[in-house]
Amino acid sequence: MIKVLLNGCGGKMGKVVIESAKKFNAVEIVAGIDKFADKSIEFPVFKSIKDCNVSVDVIVDFSRPDALYSILDFSDKNKTPVVLCTTGYSDDQIAKINNFSKEHAIFRSANMSIGINVINNILKNISAFLYEDYDIEIIEKHHNQKVDAPSGTALLLGDTIKDAIKENTVYINGREGIHKREHNEIGVHAIRGGSIVGEHEIIFAGQGETIELKHTAISREVFAVGALKASLFMANKSKGLYNMNDVLNAK
């Protein structure tokens, strides 16, 4: 049984992870971190990760970017693998994560959905071929409380497209006023409203036809399941930087 410490257990995603874990025979959430956790939570909840005195195999984080450093400190002291499900990290934080992975086991993915990562793999194979004759646009939609824009997933997909294309391409975040499109632009458009869980659409617009790849998250459970599968994958890792592709390829 893999014992998980869930950082952000009182948030919307944290609660979904708790429910999803009940369906996993090999995973148990044994402790949580949250300043405002519901008292009905059955496992011990600490206001700070430094106060956690429960033995765990993996840390799963669904919180905010500013929790990163305390998580890494805990991981370093306890030699515990980390699964980062949070987005919106700064360049300095990403550099910290990459450097940390040289001596510790850490997992980071902009989106925990298996479906999104399947689409991401498709983009690796088709983007360079389509680029010459198609304009590329990305549209992402999320609920009105999401903090970062564009979403981490939109940037994940966009970076995959950029890496596949030999020519230098640039992101254009929305358009306003007089703005004739240049071919090397990758348009990224963020929509925020209501309770949208997450939608990502990649459009290849050519002369006389368009090709569209779209993923719609109907429930937050898809992200929770991905995080729990990542926990199983990471439990025995000692160092290295991993992502959802590693989980998919391990099957």
Short mmCIF file of C-alpha atoms in Angstrom, two decimals:
data_model
loop_
_atom_site.label_atom_id
_atom_site.label_comp_id
_atom_site.label_asym_id
_atom_site.label_seq_id
_atom_site.Cartn_x
_atom_site.Cartn_y
_atom_site.Cartn_z
CA MET A 1 0.00 0.00 0.00
CA ILE A 2 1.42 3.39 -1.08
CA LYS A 3 0.96 6.00 1.66
CA VAL A 4 0.28 9.50 0.30
CA LEU A 5 0.62 12.93 1.89
CA LEU A 6 -1.86 15.23 0.12
CA ASN A 7 -0.91 18.91 0.12
CA GLY A 8 -4.02 21.03 -0.49
CA CYS A 9 -6.40 18.38 0.83
CA GLY A 10 -9.08 20.95 1.70
CA GLY A 11 -9.34 22.46 -1.79
CA LYS A 12 -11.66 21.46 -4.62
CA MET A 13 -9.12 19.14 -6.22
CA GLY A 14 -7.98 17.82 -2.87
CA LYS A 15 -11.48 16.65 -2.04
CA VAL A 16 -11.79 14.91 -5.41
CA VAL A 17 -8.46 13.16 -4.86
CA ILE A 18 -9.64 11.94 -1.45
CA GLU A 19 -12.79 10.41 -2.97
CA SER A 20 -10.91 8.92 -5.93
CA ALA A 21 -8.32 7.31 -3.64
CA LYS A 22 -11.08 5.22 -2.06
CA LYS A 23 -11.32 3.36 -5.39
CA PHE A 24 -7.56 2.60 -5.51
CA ASN A 25 -6.63 -0.60 -3.69
CA ALA A 26 -2.92 0.20 -3.72
CA VAL A 27 -3.08 3.86 -2.56
CA GLU A 28 -4.06 5.34 0.79
CA ILE A 29 -4.02 9.01 1.78
CA VAL A 30 -2.66 8.93 5.32
CA ALA A 31 -2.14 12.65 5.98
CA GLY A 32 -2.93 16.05 4.51
CA ILE A 33 -1.75 19.64 4.55
CA ASP A 34 -4.22 22.54 4.49
CA LYS A 35 -4.83 25.66 6.60
CA PHE A 36 -8.58 25.51 6.04
CA ALA A 37 -9.35 21.79 5.83
CA ASP A 38 -12.78 20.41 6.64
CA LYS A 39 -12.83 18.76 10.07
CA SER A 40 -14.71 15.82 8.58
CA ILE A 41 -11.55 14.60 6.82
CA GLU A 42 -10.70 11.19 8.26
CA PHE A 43 -6.88 11.38 8.21
CA PRO A 44 -4.62 13.79 10.18
CA VAL A 45 -4.40 17.27 8.64
CA PHE A 46 -1.55 19.68 9.41
CA LYS A 47 -1.54 23.41 8.78
CA SER A 48 2.08 23.26 7.60
CA ILE A 49 3.99 20.46 5.91
CA LYS A 50 6.89 20.95 8.31
CA ASP A 51 4.57 19.82 11.14
CA CYS A 52 3.71 16.50 9.48
CA ASN A 53 4.95 13.58 11.61
CA VAL A 54 3.25 10.81 9.64
CA SER A 55 5.36 8.37 7.63
CA VAL A 56 4.55 8.67 3.89
CA ASP A 57 5.81 7.22 0.61
CA VAL A 58 4.83 10.04 -1.77
CA ILE A 59 3.82 13.71 -1.55
CA VAL A 60 1.03 14.82 -3.91
CA ASP A 61 0.57 18.57 -4.31
CA PHE A 62 -2.64 20.22 -5.49
CA SER A 63 -2.16 23.69 -4.03
CA ARG A 64 -0.40 26.88 -5.11
CA PRO A 65 3.05 27.59 -6.57
CA ASP A 66 4.20 29.34 -3.39
CA ALA A 67 4.05 26.00 -1.53
CA LEU A 68 6.88 24.59 -3.66
CA TYR A 69 9.84 25.41 -1.43
CA SER A 70 8.36 23.94 1.75
CA ILE A 71 7.42 20.77 -0.17
CA LEU A 72 10.95 20.39 -1.52
CA ASP A 73 12.40 20.95 1.95
CA PHE A 74 10.20 18.18 3.35
CA SER A 75 11.12 15.89 0.46
CA ASP A 76 14.81 16.54 0.97
CA LYS A 77 14.71 15.83 4.71
CA ASN A 78 12.57 12.70 4.40
CA LYS A 79 13.79 11.38 1.01
CA THR A 80 10.19 11.35 -0.23
CA PRO A 81 9.25 11.47 -3.94
CA VAL A 82 7.06 14.40 -4.99
CA VAL A 83 4.15 14.57 -7.46
CA LEU A 84 3.53 18.22 -8.43
CA CYS A 85 0.06 18.77 -9.92
CA THR A 86 0.12 22.54 -9.46
CA THR A 87 0.57 24.95 -12.39
CA GLY A 88 1.66 28.57 -12.68
CA TYR A 89 5.26 28.13 -11.57
CA SER A 90 7.71 30.95 -12.31
CA ASP A 91 10.84 30.39 -14.39
CA ASP A 92 12.90 30.43 -11.18
CA GLN A 93 10.67 27.79 -9.60
CA ILE A 94 10.89 25.57 -12.67
CA ALA A 95 14.68 25.89 -12.57
CA LYS A 96 14.55 24.91 -8.88
CA ILE A 97 12.45 21.84 -9.73
CA ASN A 98 14.83 20.79 -12.51
CA ASN A 99 17.87 21.18 -10.29
CA PHE A 100 16.15 19.35 -7.40
CA SER A 101 15.48 16.37 -9.67
CA LYS A 102 19.21 15.73 -10.06
CA GLU A 103 19.32 14.29 -6.55
CA HIS A 104 15.64 13.66 -5.77
CA ALA A 105 12.61 12.03 -7.39
CA ILE A 106 10.10 14.57 -8.65
CA PHE A 107 7.14 14.42 -11.02
CA ARG A 108 5.73 17.51 -12.73
CA SER A 109 3.01 17.64 -15.33
CA ALA A 110 0.96 20.62 -16.46
CA ASN A 111 -2.06 18.35 -16.77
CA MET A 112 -2.69 15.04 -15.04
CA SER A 113 -5.30 13.86 -17.56
CA ILE A 114 -4.34 10.84 -19.64
CA GLY A 115 -6.37 12.21 -22.55
CA ILE A 116 -4.47 15.51 -22.65
CA ASN A 117 -1.18 13.65 -22.67
CA VAL A 118 -2.36 11.45 -25.55
CA ILE A 119 -3.17 14.63 -27.52
CA ASN A 120 0.22 16.04 -26.59
CA ASN A 121 1.90 12.99 -28.08
CA ILE A 122 -0.15 13.39 -31.27
CA LEU A 123 1.04 17.00 -31.54
CA LYS A 124 4.66 15.84 -31.38
CA ASN A 125 4.06 13.81 -34.54
CA ILE A 126 1.91 16.14 -36.65
CA SER A 127 2.93 19.74 -35.86
CA ALA A 128 6.06 19.96 -38.01
CA PHE A 129 4.27 18.35 -40.97
CA LEU A 130 1.25 20.66 -40.81
CA TYR A 131 3.04 23.90 -39.96
CA GLU A 132 4.00 24.89 -43.52
CA ASP A 133 0.40 25.07 -44.74
CA TYR A 134 -1.61 25.67 -41.57
CA ASP A 135 -1.95 28.44 -39.00
CA ILE A 136 -1.98 27.21 -35.40
CA GLU A 137 -4.25 28.50 -32.65
CA ILE A 138 -4.87 27.23 -29.10
CA ILE A 139 -8.05 28.00 -27.16
CA GLU A 140 -8.34 27.09 -23.47
CA LYS A 141 -11.35 27.49 -21.17
CA HIS A 142 -11.49 27.24 -17.38
CA HIS A 143 -13.66 28.22 -14.42
CA ASN A 144 -13.73 31.82 -13.23
CA GLN A 145 -11.55 31.15 -10.16
CA LYS A 146 -8.49 29.87 -12.04
CA VAL A 147 -5.51 32.05 -11.19
CA ASP A 148 -3.03 31.56 -14.06
CA ALA A 149 -3.60 32.40 -17.73
CA PRO A 150 -2.80 30.94 -20.16
CA SER A 151 -3.25 27.62 -18.43
CA GLY A 152 -0.29 25.37 -17.79
CA THR A 153 -1.86 22.85 -20.13
CA ALA A 154 -2.13 25.36 -22.96
CA LEU A 155 1.56 26.11 -22.56
CA LEU A 156 2.37 22.40 -22.39
CA LEU A 157 0.62 21.86 -25.72
CA GLY A 158 2.08 25.02 -27.21
CA ASP A 159 5.63 24.16 -26.16
CA THR A 160 5.24 20.72 -27.72
CA ILE A 161 4.19 22.34 -30.99
CA LYS A 162 7.07 24.83 -30.86
CA ASP A 163 9.62 22.10 -30.11
CA ALA A 164 8.41 20.06 -33.09
CA ILE A 165 8.80 22.97 -35.56
CA LYS A 166 12.29 23.89 -36.75
CA GLU A 167 11.39 27.51 -37.52
CA ASN A 168 11.29 29.98 -34.65
CA THR A 169 7.67 30.48 -33.57
CA VAL A 170 6.19 32.96 -31.08
CA TYR A 171 3.17 32.98 -28.79
CA ILE A 172 0.54 35.65 -29.30
CA ASN A 173 -1.72 35.83 -26.24
CA GLY A 174 -5.00 37.03 -27.71
CA ARG A 175 -5.31 39.75 -30.32
CA GLU A 176 -6.50 43.30 -30.13
CA GLY A 177 -6.87 46.16 -32.61
CA ILE A 178 -5.15 46.00 -35.99
CA HIS A 179 -3.17 42.78 -35.94
CA LYS A 180 -2.52 40.98 -39.20
CA ARG A 181 -1.53 37.41 -38.43
CA GLU A 182 2.04 36.30 -39.14
CA HIS A 183 2.60 32.67 -40.06
CA ASN A 184 5.09 32.01 -37.25
CA GLU A 185 2.54 32.99 -34.59
CA ILE A 186 0.90 30.46 -32.31
CA GLY A 187 -2.22 32.12 -30.99
CA VAL A 188 -3.15 31.35 -27.38
CA HIS A 189 -6.56 32.43 -26.11
CA ALA A 190 -7.74 32.09 -22.48
CA ILE A 191 -11.43 32.06 -21.56
CA ARG A 192 -12.58 32.18 -17.93
CA GLY A 193 -16.16 31.65 -16.84
CA GLY A 194 -18.56 29.78 -14.63
CA SER A 195 -17.59 26.30 -13.50
CA ILE A 196 -15.81 25.06 -16.66
CA VAL A 197 -13.51 22.26 -15.50
CA GLY A 198 -11.16 22.52 -18.47
CA GLU A 199 -11.31 22.58 -22.26
CA HIS A 200 -8.36 22.73 -24.65
CA GLU A 201 -8.64 23.00 -28.41
CA ILE A 202 -5.81 23.09 -30.94
CA ILE A 203 -6.77 24.40 -34.38
CA PHE A 204 -4.70 23.90 -37.53
CA ALA A 205 -6.34 26.29 -40.01
CA GLY A 206 -5.39 25.79 -43.67
CA GLN A 207 -6.76 26.86 -47.05
CA GLY A 208 -10.15 25.23 -47.44
CA GLU A 209 -10.00 23.06 -44.32
CA THR A 210 -9.29 23.03 -40.61
CA ILE A 211 -8.05 20.26 -38.36
CA GLU A 212 -9.10 20.44 -34.71
CA LEU A 213 -7.95 18.45 -31.69
CA LYS A 214 -10.05 18.98 -28.57
CA HIS A 215 -10.08 17.66 -25.03
CA THR A 216 -12.89 18.36 -22.57
CA ALA A 217 -12.58 17.49 -18.90
CA ILE A 218 -16.12 16.73 -17.74
CA SER A 219 -15.07 16.07 -14.15
CA ARG A 220 -12.07 16.87 -11.97
CA GLU A 221 -11.84 13.15 -11.30
CA VAL A 222 -9.69 12.68 -14.43
CA PHE A 223 -6.96 14.80 -12.82
CA ALA A 224 -7.27 12.98 -9.49
CA VAL A 225 -6.95 9.56 -11.14
CA GLY A 226 -3.88 10.73 -13.04
CA ALA A 227 -2.29 12.01 -9.83
CA LEU A 228 -2.91 8.72 -8.01
CA LYS A 229 -1.45 6.73 -10.91
CA ALA A 230 1.57 9.02 -10.82
CA SER A 231 1.89 8.31 -7.08
CA LEU A 232 2.07 4.58 -7.75
CA PHE A 233 4.68 5.20 -10.45
CA MET A 234 6.83 7.46 -8.25
CA ALA A 235 6.72 5.48 -5.01
CA ASN A 236 10.05 3.71 -5.46
CA LYS A 237 11.93 6.34 -7.45
CA SER A 238 15.07 7.84 -5.89
CA LYS A 239 15.90 10.66 -8.31
CA GLY A 240 15.01 12.09 -11.70
CA LEU A 241 12.39 14.33 -13.29
CA TYR A 242 9.30 12.51 -14.56
CA ASN A 243 6.00 13.42 -16.23
CA MET A 244 2.79 11.77 -17.40
CA ASN A 245 4.47 10.37 -20.51
CA ASP A 246 6.62 8.23 -18.22
CA VAL A 247 3.48 6.91 -16.53
CA LEU A 248 1.84 6.11 -19.87
CA ASN A 249 4.96 4.41 -21.23
CA ALA A 250 5.31 2.31 -18.09
CA LYS A 251 2.11 0.40 -18.89
#
